[in-house]
Tab-separated table of N, CA, C and O in Angstrom:
chain	number	residue	atom	x	y	z
V	13	UNK	N	-17.849	-16.401	-14.326
V	13	UNK	CA	-18.312	-17.266	-13.278
V	13	UNK	C	-18.366	-16.462	-11.982
V	13	UNK	O	-17.443	-15.728	-11.668
V	14	UNK	N	-19.446	-16.619	-11.229
V	14	UNK	CA	-19.585	-15.906	-9.966
V	14	UNK	C	-18.552	-16.426	-8.973
V	14	UNK	O	-18.315	-17.627	-8.882
V	15	UNK	N	-17.938	-15.506	-8.219
V	15	UNK	CA	-16.856	-15.907	-7.319
V	15	UNK	C	-16.766	-14.951	-6.133
V	15	UNK	O	-17.588	-14.042	-5.978
V	16	UNK	N	-15.773	-15.177	-5.300
V	16	UNK	CA	-15.440	-14.333	-4.166
V	16	UNK	C	-16.658	-14.092	-3.268
V	16	UNK	O	-17.339	-15.042	-2.906
V	17	UNK	N	-16.925	-12.844	-2.899
V	17	UNK	CA	-18.016	-12.563	-1.954
V	17	UNK	C	-19.386	-12.890	-2.540
V	17	UNK	O	-20.298	-13.275	-1.811
V	18	UNK	N	-19.535	-12.793	-3.845
V	18	UNK	CA	-20.815	-13.151	-4.472
V	18	UNK	C	-21.061	-14.647	-4.340
V	18	UNK	O	-22.163	-15.076	-3.998
V	19	UNK	N	-20.038	-15.456	-4.589
V	19	UNK	CA	-20.175	-16.912	-4.436
V	19	UNK	C	-20.429	-17.269	-2.974
V	19	UNK	O	-21.268	-18.132	-2.682
V	20	UNK	N	-19.723	-16.605	-2.051
V	20	UNK	CA	-19.934	-16.881	-0.628
V	20	UNK	C	-21.391	-16.608	-0.257
V	20	UNK	O	-22.018	-17.397	0.460
V	21	UNK	N	-21.934	-15.526	-0.736
V	21	UNK	CA	-23.338	-15.186	-0.449
V	21	UNK	C	-24.278	-16.255	-1.016
V	21	UNK	O	-25.224	-16.681	-0.344
V	22	UNK	N	-24.016	-16.716	-2.227
V	22	UNK	CA	-24.861	-17.759	-2.837
V	22	UNK	C	-24.777	-19.072	-2.074
V	22	UNK	O	-25.767	-19.787	-1.956
V	23	UNK	N	-23.591	-19.400	-1.544
V	23	UNK	CA	-23.407	-20.635	-0.780
V	23	UNK	C	-23.894	-20.502	0.661
V	23	UNK	O	-23.945	-21.493	1.388
V	24	UNK	N	-24.196	-19.276	1.077
V	24	UNK	CA	-24.649	-19.058	2.453
V	24	UNK	C	-23.545	-19.198	3.478
V	24	UNK	O	-23.786	-19.620	4.597
V	25	UNK	N	-22.317	-18.838	3.081
V	25	UNK	CA	-21.191	-18.922	4.011
V	25	UNK	C	-20.629	-17.533	4.270
V	25	UNK	O	-20.591	-16.684	3.389
V	26	UNK	N	-20.201	-17.325	5.501
V	26	UNK	CA	-19.634	-16.041	5.854
V	26	UNK	C	-20.699	-14.969	6.011
V	26	UNK	O	-21.889	-15.236	5.964
V	27	UNK	N	-20.238	-13.738	6.182
V	27	UNK	CA	-21.163	-12.636	6.430
V	27	UNK	C	-20.904	-11.419	5.568
V	27	UNK	O	-21.563	-10.404	5.743
V	28	UNK	N	-19.966	-11.491	4.649
V	28	UNK	CA	-19.684	-10.335	3.791
V	28	UNK	C	-20.824	-10.176	2.789
V	28	UNK	O	-21.241	-11.129	2.136
V	29	UNK	N	-21.324	-8.959	2.670
V	29	UNK	CA	-22.309	-8.641	1.647
V	29	UNK	C	-21.572	-7.943	0.511
V	29	UNK	O	-20.971	-6.889	0.721
V	30	UNK	N	-21.613	-8.518	-0.680
V	30	UNK	CA	-20.864	-7.903	-1.783
V	30	UNK	C	-21.433	-6.534	-2.148
V	30	UNK	O	-22.641	-6.358	-2.235
V	31	UNK	N	-20.542	-5.551	-2.330
V	31	UNK	CA	-20.998	-4.244	-2.774
V	31	UNK	C	-21.227	-4.235	-4.283
V	31	UNK	O	-22.078	-3.528	-4.781
V	32	UNK	N	-20.469	-5.045	-4.994
V	32	UNK	CA	-20.642	-5.249	-6.432
V	32	UNK	C	-20.598	-6.738	-6.708
V	32	UNK	O	-19.901	-7.468	-6.008
V	33	UNK	N	-21.315	-7.223	-7.718
V	33	UNK	CA	-21.166	-8.632	-8.074
V	33	UNK	C	-19.717	-8.916	-8.469
V	33	UNK	O	-19.083	-8.116	-9.148
V	34	UNK	N	-19.197	-10.055	-7.988
V	34	UNK	CA	-17.821	-10.432	-8.315
V	34	UNK	C	-17.826	-11.673	-9.189
V	34	UNK	O	-18.563	-12.616	-8.942
V	35	UNK	N	-16.986	-11.645	-10.208
V	35	UNK	CA	-16.823	-12.822	-11.043
V	35	UNK	C	-15.377	-13.002	-11.432
V	35	UNK	O	-14.582	-12.085	-11.326
V	36	UNK	N	-15.069	-14.221	-11.841
V	36	UNK	CA	-13.718	-14.555	-12.276
V	36	UNK	C	-13.792	-15.063	-13.698
V	36	UNK	O	-14.656	-15.861	-14.043
V	37	UNK	N	-12.865	-14.560	-14.523
V	37	UNK	CA	-12.751	-14.984	-15.923
V	37	UNK	C	-11.307	-15.375	-16.179
V	37	UNK	O	-10.408	-14.918	-15.480
V	38	UNK	N	-11.092	-16.191	-17.193
V	38	UNK	CA	-9.736	-16.616	-17.538
V	38	UNK	C	-8.939	-15.474	-18.159
V	38	UNK	O	-7.723	-15.421	-18.026
V	39	UNK	N	-9.610	-14.550	-18.830
V	39	UNK	CA	-8.923	-13.420	-19.457
V	39	UNK	C	-9.635	-12.126	-19.106
V	39	UNK	O	-10.839	-12.107	-18.874
V	40	UNK	N	-8.883	-11.060	-19.054
V	40	UNK	CA	-9.467	-9.748	-18.768
V	40	UNK	C	-9.657	-9.037	-20.111
V	40	UNK	O	-8.760	-8.400	-20.620
V	41	UNK	N	-10.826	-9.185	-20.678
V	41	UNK	CA	-11.087	-8.576	-21.974
V	41	UNK	C	-12.185	-7.518	-21.921
V	41	UNK	O	-12.563	-6.965	-22.935
V	42	UNK	N	-12.675	-7.245	-20.722
V	42	UNK	CA	-13.729	-6.250	-20.580
V	42	UNK	C	-13.548	-5.526	-19.242
V	42	UNK	O	-13.103	-6.111	-18.267
V	43	UNK	N	-13.837	-4.261	-19.237
V	43	UNK	CA	-13.804	-3.474	-18.006
V	43	UNK	C	-15.202	-2.933	-17.779
V	43	UNK	O	-15.805	-2.361	-18.676
V	44	UNK	N	-15.699	-3.165	-16.568
V	44	UNK	CA	-17.036	-2.677	-16.229
V	44	UNK	C	-17.000	-2.083	-14.836
V	44	UNK	O	-16.345	-2.614	-13.957
V	45	UNK	N	-17.735	-1.032	-14.651
V	45	UNK	CA	-17.786	-0.384	-13.341
V	45	UNK	C	-18.849	-0.995	-12.438
V	45	UNK	O	-18.829	-0.771	-11.242
V	46	UNK	N	-19.764	-1.758	-13.018
V	46	UNK	CA	-20.838	-2.344	-12.220
V	46	UNK	C	-20.533	-3.772	-11.784
V	46	UNK	O	-21.366	-4.432	-11.175
V	47	UNK	N	-19.327	-4.262	-12.087
V	47	UNK	CA	-18.889	-5.603	-11.710
V	47	UNK	C	-17.449	-5.531	-11.222
V	47	UNK	O	-16.670	-4.702	-11.682
V	48	UNK	N	-17.089	-6.433	-10.318
V	48	UNK	CA	-15.687	-6.596	-9.930
V	48	UNK	C	-15.227	-7.876	-10.625
V	48	UNK	O	-15.698	-8.957	-10.306
V	49	UNK	N	-14.325	-7.724	-11.579
V	49	UNK	CA	-13.886	-8.868	-12.377
V	49	UNK	C	-12.466	-9.255	-11.983
V	49	UNK	O	-11.553	-8.433	-12.014
V	50	UNK	N	-12.292	-10.531	-11.609
V	50	UNK	CA	-10.986	-11.088	-11.278
V	50	UNK	C	-10.535	-11.945	-12.460
V	50	UNK	O	-11.361	-12.524	-13.164
V	51	UNK	N	-9.243	-12.041	-12.646
V	51	UNK	CA	-8.703	-12.859	-13.729
V	51	UNK	C	-7.934	-14.032	-13.133
V	51	UNK	O	-6.982	-13.830	-12.376
V	52	UNK	N	-8.385	-15.225	-13.424
V	52	UNK	CA	-7.710	-16.440	-12.958
V	52	UNK	C	-8.297	-17.632	-13.709
V	52	UNK	O	-9.445	-17.601	-14.138
V	53	UNK	N	-7.512	-18.650	-13.837
V	53	UNK	CA	-8.022	-19.907	-14.405
V	53	UNK	C	-8.716	-20.677	-13.293
V	53	UNK	O	-8.268	-20.670	-12.154
V	54	UNK	N	-9.799	-21.334	-13.649
V	54	UNK	CA	-10.540	-22.115	-12.668
V	54	UNK	C	-10.642	-23.547	-13.168
V	54	UNK	O	-11.168	-23.805	-14.257
V	55	UNK	N	-10.114	-24.478	-12.384
V	55	UNK	CA	-10.148	-25.900	-12.732
V	55	UNK	C	-11.586	-26.399	-12.718
V	55	UNK	O	-12.416	-25.893	-11.954
V	56	UNK	N	-11.885	-27.414	-13.504
V	56	UNK	CA	-13.242	-27.970	-13.511
V	56	UNK	C	-13.714	-28.425	-12.130
V	56	UNK	O	-14.904	-28.351	-11.832
V	57	UNK	N	-12.785	-28.823	-11.260
V	57	UNK	CA	-13.152	-29.266	-9.909
V	57	UNK	C	-13.551	-28.107	-8.998
V	57	UNK	O	-14.102	-28.327	-7.927
V	58	UNK	N	-13.257	-26.883	-9.420
V	58	UNK	CA	-13.457	-25.716	-8.565
V	58	UNK	C	-14.705	-24.894	-8.882
V	58	UNK	O	-14.849	-23.779	-8.392
V	59	UNK	N	-15.590	-25.432	-9.681
V	59	UNK	CA	-16.819	-24.706	-9.938
V	59	UNK	C	-17.959	-25.673	-10.233
V	59	UNK	O	-17.755	-26.856	-10.474
V	60	UNK	N	-19.153	-25.137	-10.169
V	60	UNK	CA	-20.356	-25.913	-10.470
V	60	UNK	C	-21.473	-24.958	-10.852
V	60	UNK	O	-21.249	-23.766	-11.066
V	61	UNK	N	-22.664	-25.482	-10.915
V	61	UNK	CA	-23.822	-24.671	-11.301
V	61	UNK	C	-24.728	-24.453	-10.103
V	61	UNK	O	-24.859	-25.327	-9.249
V	62	UNK	N	-25.353	-23.295	-10.058
V	62	UNK	CA	-26.389	-23.018	-9.068
V	62	UNK	C	-27.522	-22.289	-9.774
V	62	UNK	O	-27.333	-21.745	-10.859
V	63	UNK	N	-28.682	-22.319	-9.174
V	63	UNK	CA	-29.824	-21.634	-9.762
V	63	UNK	C	-30.064	-20.332	-9.017
V	63	UNK	O	-30.144	-20.303	-7.793
V	64	UNK	N	-30.148	-19.270	-9.757
V	64	UNK	CA	-30.361	-17.935	-9.216
V	64	UNK	C	-31.538	-17.317	-9.963
V	64	UNK	O	-31.452	-17.076	-11.164
V	65	UNK	N	-32.633	-17.122	-9.257
V	65	UNK	CA	-33.845	-16.586	-9.893
V	65	UNK	C	-34.234	-17.389	-11.138
V	65	UNK	O	-34.483	-16.838	-12.204
V	66	UNK	N	-34.226	-18.705	-10.983
V	66	UNK	CA	-34.621	-19.648	-12.027
V	66	UNK	C	-33.677	-19.685	-13.228
V	66	UNK	O	-34.023	-20.186	-14.287
V	67	UNK	N	-32.474	-19.148	-13.063
V	67	UNK	CA	-31.468	-19.186	-14.122
V	67	UNK	C	-30.248	-19.918	-13.581
V	67	UNK	O	-29.775	-19.622	-12.483
V	68	UNK	N	-29.744	-20.888	-14.342
V	68	UNK	CA	-28.540	-21.599	-13.923
V	68	UNK	C	-27.319	-20.747	-14.232
V	68	UNK	O	-27.154	-20.287	-15.356
V	69	UNK	N	-26.481	-20.548	-13.219
V	69	UNK	CA	-25.266	-19.740	-13.378
V	69	UNK	C	-24.074	-20.498	-12.822
V	69	UNK	O	-24.205	-21.247	-11.857
V	70	UNK	N	-22.900	-20.311	-13.410
V	70	UNK	CA	-21.698	-20.953	-12.877
V	70	UNK	C	-21.193	-20.208	-11.654
V	70	UNK	O	-21.233	-18.970	-11.601
V	71	UNK	N	-20.729	-20.975	-10.662
V	71	UNK	CA	-20.240	-20.391	-9.418
V	71	UNK	C	-19.094	-21.240	-8.884
V	71	UNK	O	-19.070	-22.458	-9.061
V	72	UNK	N	-18.129	-20.587	-8.250
V	72	UNK	CA	-17.022	-21.338	-7.660
V	72	UNK	C	-17.522	-22.164	-6.474
V	72	UNK	O	-18.503	-21.809	-5.826
V	73	UNK	N	-16.856	-23.279	-6.208
V	73	UNK	CA	-17.215	-24.136	-5.072
V	73	UNK	C	-16.922	-23.402	-3.767
V	73	UNK	O	-16.152	-22.437	-3.747
V	74	UNK	N	-17.496	-23.856	-2.665
V	74	UNK	CA	-17.164	-23.228	-1.382
V	74	UNK	C	-15.660	-23.228	-1.099
V	74	UNK	O	-15.112	-22.223	-0.616
V	75	UNK	N	-14.970	-24.328	-1.399
V	75	UNK	CA	-13.527	-24.394	-1.134
V	75	UNK	C	-12.766	-23.359	-1.961
V	75	UNK	O	-11.915	-22.628	-1.445
V	76	UNK	N	-13.062	-23.272	-3.237
V	76	UNK	CA	-12.387	-22.287	-4.101
V	76	UNK	C	-12.762	-20.870	-3.672
V	76	UNK	O	-11.929	-19.959	-3.675
V	77	UNK	N	-14.006	-20.673	-3.276
V	77	UNK	CA	-14.452	-19.368	-2.813
V	77	UNK	C	-13.626	-18.930	-1.602
V	77	UNK	O	-13.167	-17.778	-1.531
V	78	UNK	N	-13.414	-19.833	-0.667
V	78	UNK	CA	-12.623	-19.516	0.522
V	78	UNK	C	-11.188	-19.173	0.139
V	78	UNK	O	-10.607	-18.212	0.654
V	79	UNK	N	-10.593	-19.919	-0.763
V	79	UNK	CA	-9.228	-19.625	-1.217
V	79	UNK	C	-9.180	-18.267	-1.908
V	79	UNK	O	-8.271	-17.464	-1.665
V	80	UNK	N	-10.148	-17.974	-2.761
V	80	UNK	CA	-10.184	-16.664	-3.425
V	80	UNK	C	-10.277	-15.533	-2.411
V	80	UNK	O	-9.593	-14.515	-2.525
V	81	UNK	N	-11.136	-15.708	-1.418
V	81	UNK	CA	-11.292	-14.677	-0.393
V	81	UNK	C	-10.026	-14.531	0.454
V	81	UNK	O	-9.644	-13.423	0.818
V	82	UNK	N	-9.364	-15.636	0.744
V	82	UNK	CA	-8.099	-15.591	1.478
V	82	UNK	C	-7.072	-14.791	0.682
V	82	UNK	O	-6.400	-13.903	1.221
V	83	UNK	N	-6.963	-15.067	-0.600
V	83	UNK	CA	-6.002	-14.366	-1.449
V	83	UNK	C	-6.356	-12.893	-1.628
V	83	UNK	O	-5.472	-12.067	-1.858
V	84	UNK	N	-7.637	-12.559	-1.518
V	84	UNK	CA	-8.025	-11.159	-1.703
V	84	UNK	C	-7.970	-10.366	-0.400
V	84	UNK	O	-8.326	-9.192	-0.370
V	85	UNK	N	-7.537	-11.023	0.700
V	85	UNK	CA	-7.320	-10.299	1.938
V	85	UNK	C	-8.490	-10.241	2.899
V	85	UNK	O	-8.532	-9.378	3.768
V	86	UNK	N	-9.441	-11.160	2.769
V	86	UNK	CA	-10.572	-11.184	3.710
V	86	UNK	C	-10.049	-11.428	5.122
V	86	UNK	O	-9.015	-12.066	5.322
V	87	UNK	N	-10.771	-10.918	6.094
V	87	UNK	CA	-10.361	-11.054	7.493
V	87	UNK	C	-10.441	-12.508	7.961
V	87	UNK	O	-11.343	-13.247	7.559
V	88	UNK	N	-9.517	-12.868	8.846
V	88	UNK	CA	-9.456	-14.232	9.357
V	88	UNK	C	-10.775	-14.670	10.003
V	88	UNK	O	-11.236	-15.787	9.767
V	89	UNK	N	-11.377	-13.814	10.824
V	89	UNK	CA	-12.624	-14.188	11.502
V	89	UNK	C	-13.716	-14.537	10.498
V	89	UNK	O	-14.482	-15.478	10.703
V	90	UNK	N	-13.796	-13.785	9.425
V	90	UNK	CA	-14.772	-14.060	8.372
V	90	UNK	C	-14.490	-15.418	7.731
V	90	UNK	O	-15.394	-16.231	7.545
V	91	UNK	N	-13.224	-15.674	7.406
V	91	UNK	CA	-12.864	-16.928	6.742
V	91	UNK	C	-13.090	-18.130	7.658
V	91	UNK	O	-13.559	-19.181	7.204
V	92	UNK	N	-12.789	-17.987	8.935
V	92	UNK	CA	-13.020	-19.081	9.889
V	92	UNK	C	-14.506	-19.399	9.960
V	92	UNK	O	-14.914	-20.567	9.940
V	93	UNK	N	-15.343	-18.380	10.025
V	93	UNK	CA	-16.795	-18.576	10.049
V	93	UNK	C	-17.269	-19.262	8.758
V	93	UNK	O	-18.070	-20.188	8.784
V	94	UNK	N	-16.741	-18.827	7.631
V	94	UNK	CA	-17.124	-19.416	6.347
V	94	UNK	C	-16.715	-20.890	6.270
V	94	UNK	O	-17.480	-21.726	5.779
V	95	UNK	N	-15.542	-21.215	6.767
V	95	UNK	CA	-15.079	-22.605	6.770
V	95	UNK	C	-16.015	-23.466	7.613
V	95	UNK	O	-16.437	-24.545	7.192
V	96	UNK	N	-16.361	-22.991	8.807
V	96	UNK	CA	-17.274	-23.745	9.676
V	96	UNK	C	-18.635	-23.956	9.023
V	96	UNK	O	-19.244	-25.007	9.158
V	97	UNK	N	-19.127	-22.935	8.319
V	97	UNK	CA	-20.447	-23.027	7.686
V	97	UNK	C	-20.422	-23.907	6.436
V	97	UNK	O	-21.428	-24.531	6.103
V	98	UNK	N	-19.301	-23.953	5.750
V	98	UNK	CA	-19.233	-24.669	4.473
V	98	UNK	C	-18.950	-26.160	4.610
V	98	UNK	O	-19.327	-26.946	3.743
V	99	UNK	N	-18.297	-26.558	5.701
V	99	UNK	CA	-17.847	-27.933	5.814
V	99	UNK	C	-18.332	-28.578	7.108
V	99	UNK	O	-18.426	-27.930	8.139
V	100	UNK	N	-18.613	-29.871	7.029
V	100	UNK	CA	-19.136	-30.610	8.179
V	100	UNK	C	-18.060	-31.031	9.168
V	100	UNK	O	-18.365	-31.350	10.303
V	101	UNK	N	-16.808	-31.070	8.713
V	101	UNK	CA	-15.739	-31.540	9.594
V	101	UNK	C	-14.412	-30.919	9.189
V	101	UNK	O	-14.251	-30.419	8.069
V	102	UNK	N	-13.473	-30.972	10.119
V	102	UNK	CA	-12.127	-30.493	9.820
V	102	UNK	C	-11.522	-31.308	8.681
V	102	UNK	O	-10.878	-30.754	7.785
V	103	UNK	N	-11.736	-32.595	8.703
V	103	UNK	CA	-11.172	-33.462	7.662
V	103	UNK	C	-11.688	-33.067	6.273
V	103	UNK	O	-10.925	-32.981	5.313
V	104	UNK	N	-13.003	-32.828	6.172
V	104	UNK	CA	-13.580	-32.424	4.888
V	104	UNK	C	-13.004	-31.067	4.455
V	104	UNK	O	-12.647	-30.883	3.296
V	105	UNK	N	-12.903	-30.120	5.386
V	105	UNK	CA	-12.348	-28.804	5.069
V	105	UNK	C	-10.906	-28.925	4.596
V	105	UNK	O	-10.523	-28.317	3.587
V	106	UNK	N	-10.112	-29.715	5.313
V	106	UNK	CA	-8.711	-29.900	4.920
V	106	UNK	C	-8.613	-30.481	3.520
V	106	UNK	O	-7.843	-29.995	2.694
V	107	UNK	N	-9.392	-31.507	3.261
V	107	UNK	CA	-9.335	-32.171	1.958
V	107	UNK	C	-9.722	-31.204	0.832
V	107	UNK	O	-8.993	-31.052	-0.153
V	108	UNK	N	-10.853	-30.524	0.975
V	108	UNK	CA	-11.368	-29.705	-0.123
V	108	UNK	C	-10.658	-28.356	-0.261
V	108	UNK	O	-10.322	-27.939	-1.370
V	109	UNK	N	-10.421	-27.681	0.844
V	109	UNK	CA	-9.769	-26.368	0.772
V	109	UNK	C	-8.315	-26.517	0.330
V	109	UNK	O	-7.832	-25.750	-0.504
V	110	UNK	N	-7.626	-27.509	0.866
V	110	UNK	CA	-6.229	-27.694	0.480
V	110	UNK	C	-6.103	-28.097	-0.988
V	110	UNK	O	-5.181	-27.667	-1.673
V	111	UNK	N	-7.022	-28.903	-1.473
V	111	UNK	CA	-7.009	-29.273	-2.898
V	111	UNK	C	-7.233	-28.032	-3.756
V	111	UNK	O	-6.553	-27.834	-4.779
V	112	UNK	N	-8.165	-27.173	-3.362
V	112	UNK	CA	-8.410	-25.936	-4.114
V	112	UNK	C	-7.181	-25.031	-4.080
V	112	UNK	O	-6.831	-24.405	-5.086
V	113	UNK	N	-6.514	-24.972	-2.938
V	113	UNK	CA	-5.295	-24.154	-2.823
V	113	UNK	C	-4.209	-24.677	-3.755
V	113	UNK	O	-3.531	-23.895	-4.432
V	114	UNK	N	-4.058	-25.987	-3.818
V	114	UNK	CA	-3.018	-26.564	-4.683
V	114	UNK	C	-3.313	-26.340	-6.166
V	114	UNK	O	-2.392	-26.265	-6.975
V	115	UNK	N	-4.591	-26.226	-6.525
V	115	UNK	CA	-4.933	-26.009	-7.936
V	115	UNK	C	-4.778	-24.559	-8.370
V	115	UNK	O	-4.777	-24.274	-9.569
V	116	UNK	N	-4.668	-23.637	-7.434
V	116	UNK	CA	-4.484	-22.229	-7.796
V	116	UNK	C	-3.159	-22.062	-8.518
V	116	UNK	O	-2.140	-22.586	-8.092
V	117	UNK	N	-3.163	-21.322	-9.570
V	117	UNK	CA	-1.955	-21.134	-10.355
V	117	UNK	C	-0.855	-20.468	-9.535
V	117	UNK	O	0.329	-20.716	-9.740
V	118	UNK	N	-1.246	-19.609	-8.597
V	118	UNK	CA	-0.261	-18.925	-7.769
V	118	UNK	C	0.017	-19.708	-6.489
V	118	UNK	O	0.469	-19.151	-5.506
V	119	UNK	N	-0.260	-20.996	-6.520
V	119	UNK	CA	-0.055	-21.875	-5.366
V	119	UNK	C	1.307	-21.592	-4.742
V	119	UNK	O	2.315	-21.510	-5.424
V	120	UNK	N	1.306	-21.425	-3.457
V	120	UNK	CA	2.556	-21.175	-2.755
V	120	UNK	C	2.486	-21.795	-1.363
V	120	UNK	O	1.411	-22.099	-0.860
V	121	UNK	N	3.642	-21.928	-0.745
V	121	UNK	CA	3.691	-22.456	0.613
V	121	UNK	C	2.938	-21.530	1.560
V	121	UNK	O	2.233	-21.991	2.447
V	122	UNK	N	3.033	-20.238	1.351
V	122	UNK	CA	2.338	-19.277	2.214
V	122	UNK	C	0.812	-19.463	2.124
V	122	UNK	O	0.132	-19.430	3.145
V	123	UNK	N	0.291	-19.669	0.931
V	123	UNK	CA	-1.147	-19.894	0.760
V	123	UNK	C	-1.578	-21.157	1.505
V	123	UNK	O	-2.554	-21.150	2.259
V	124	UNK	N	-0.828	-22.234	1.340
V	124	UNK	CA	-1.149	-23.493	2.005
V	124	UNK	C	-1.040	-23.335	3.527
V	124	UNK	O	-1.915	-23.791	4.266
V	125	UNK	N	0.005	-22.663	3.985
V	125	UNK	CA	0.173	-22.442	5.429
V	125	UNK	C	-0.987	-21.625	6.002
V	125	UNK	O	-1.511	-21.944	7.074
V	126	UNK	N	-1.399	-20.567	5.317
V	126	UNK	CA	-2.503	-19.739	5.800
V	126	UNK	C	-3.820	-20.512	5.802
V	126	UNK	O	-4.605	-20.397	6.750
V	127	UNK	N	-4.065	-21.285	4.769
V	127	UNK	CA	-5.293	-22.088	4.718
V	127	UNK	C	-5.293	-23.120	5.846
V	127	UNK	O	-6.313	-23.312	6.525
V	128	UNK	N	-4.168	-23.768	6.080
V	128	UNK	CA	-4.054	-24.752	7.157
V	128	UNK	C	-4.307	-24.098	8.511
V	128	UNK	O	-5.035	-24.634	9.347
V	129	UNK	N	-3.731	-22.931	8.739
V	129	UNK	CA	-3.912	-22.215	9.992
V	129	UNK	C	-5.398	-21.880	10.228
V	129	UNK	O	-5.926	-22.071	11.310
V	130	UNK	N	-6.078	-21.402	9.189
V	130	UNK	CA	-7.489	-21.041	9.328
V	130	UNK	C	-8.366	-22.261	9.604
V	130	UNK	O	-9.281	-22.209	10.429
V	131	UNK	N	-8.077	-23.370	8.938
V	131	UNK	CA	-8.840	-24.611	9.176
V	131	UNK	C	-8.615	-25.082	10.598
V	131	UNK	O	-9.560	-25.478	11.288
V	132	UNK	N	-7.375	-25.036	11.064
V	132	UNK	CA	-7.073	-25.424	12.448
V	132	UNK	C	-7.829	-24.544	13.435
V	132	UNK	O	-8.444	-25.043	14.389
V	133	UNK	N	-7.841	-23.244	13.209
V	133	UNK	CA	-8.552	-22.321	14.088
V	133	UNK	C	-10.067	-22.547	14.050
V	133	UNK	O	-10.748	-22.356	15.060
V	134	UNK	N	-10.580	-22.960	12.906
V	134	UNK	CA	-12.029	-23.192	12.792
V	134	UNK	C	-12.490	-24.326	13.682
V	134	UNK	O	-13.635	-24.342	14.126
V	135	UNK	N	-11.607	-25.285	13.939
V	135	UNK	CA	-11.993	-26.431	14.788
V	135	UNK	C	-11.207	-26.494	16.085
V	135	UNK	O	-11.066	-27.543	16.685
V	136	UNK	N	-10.712	-25.377	16.567
V	136	UNK	CA	-9.996	-25.401	17.856
V	136	UNK	C	-10.863	-24.874	18.964
V	136	UNK	O	-11.890	-24.314	18.801
């Protein structure tokens, strides 16, 4: 499933241009140099379909994409811009991003605190 900076580019959020296509799989069973493959489980609520060159492909939701980028160390300014572009209101961002954070298997207080801080900064 397309994720991280590739998903952000497809959703039109943020400004990072992926150097390699990024995807997330539940298991790491293949190594490729032309792809950046992340290993994580993705809940059904955290992905959907998009059309890319007339082909339907699975992609993480904007909220899950933001959480993935936060966990991978993306810069705060980039994430704040992506949050503003992806959501119509602070309330919507809080609801969707926080839900995606809670569904992450590595869910932690630090992840929730960082996501909350970025959402607050996006609307301050």
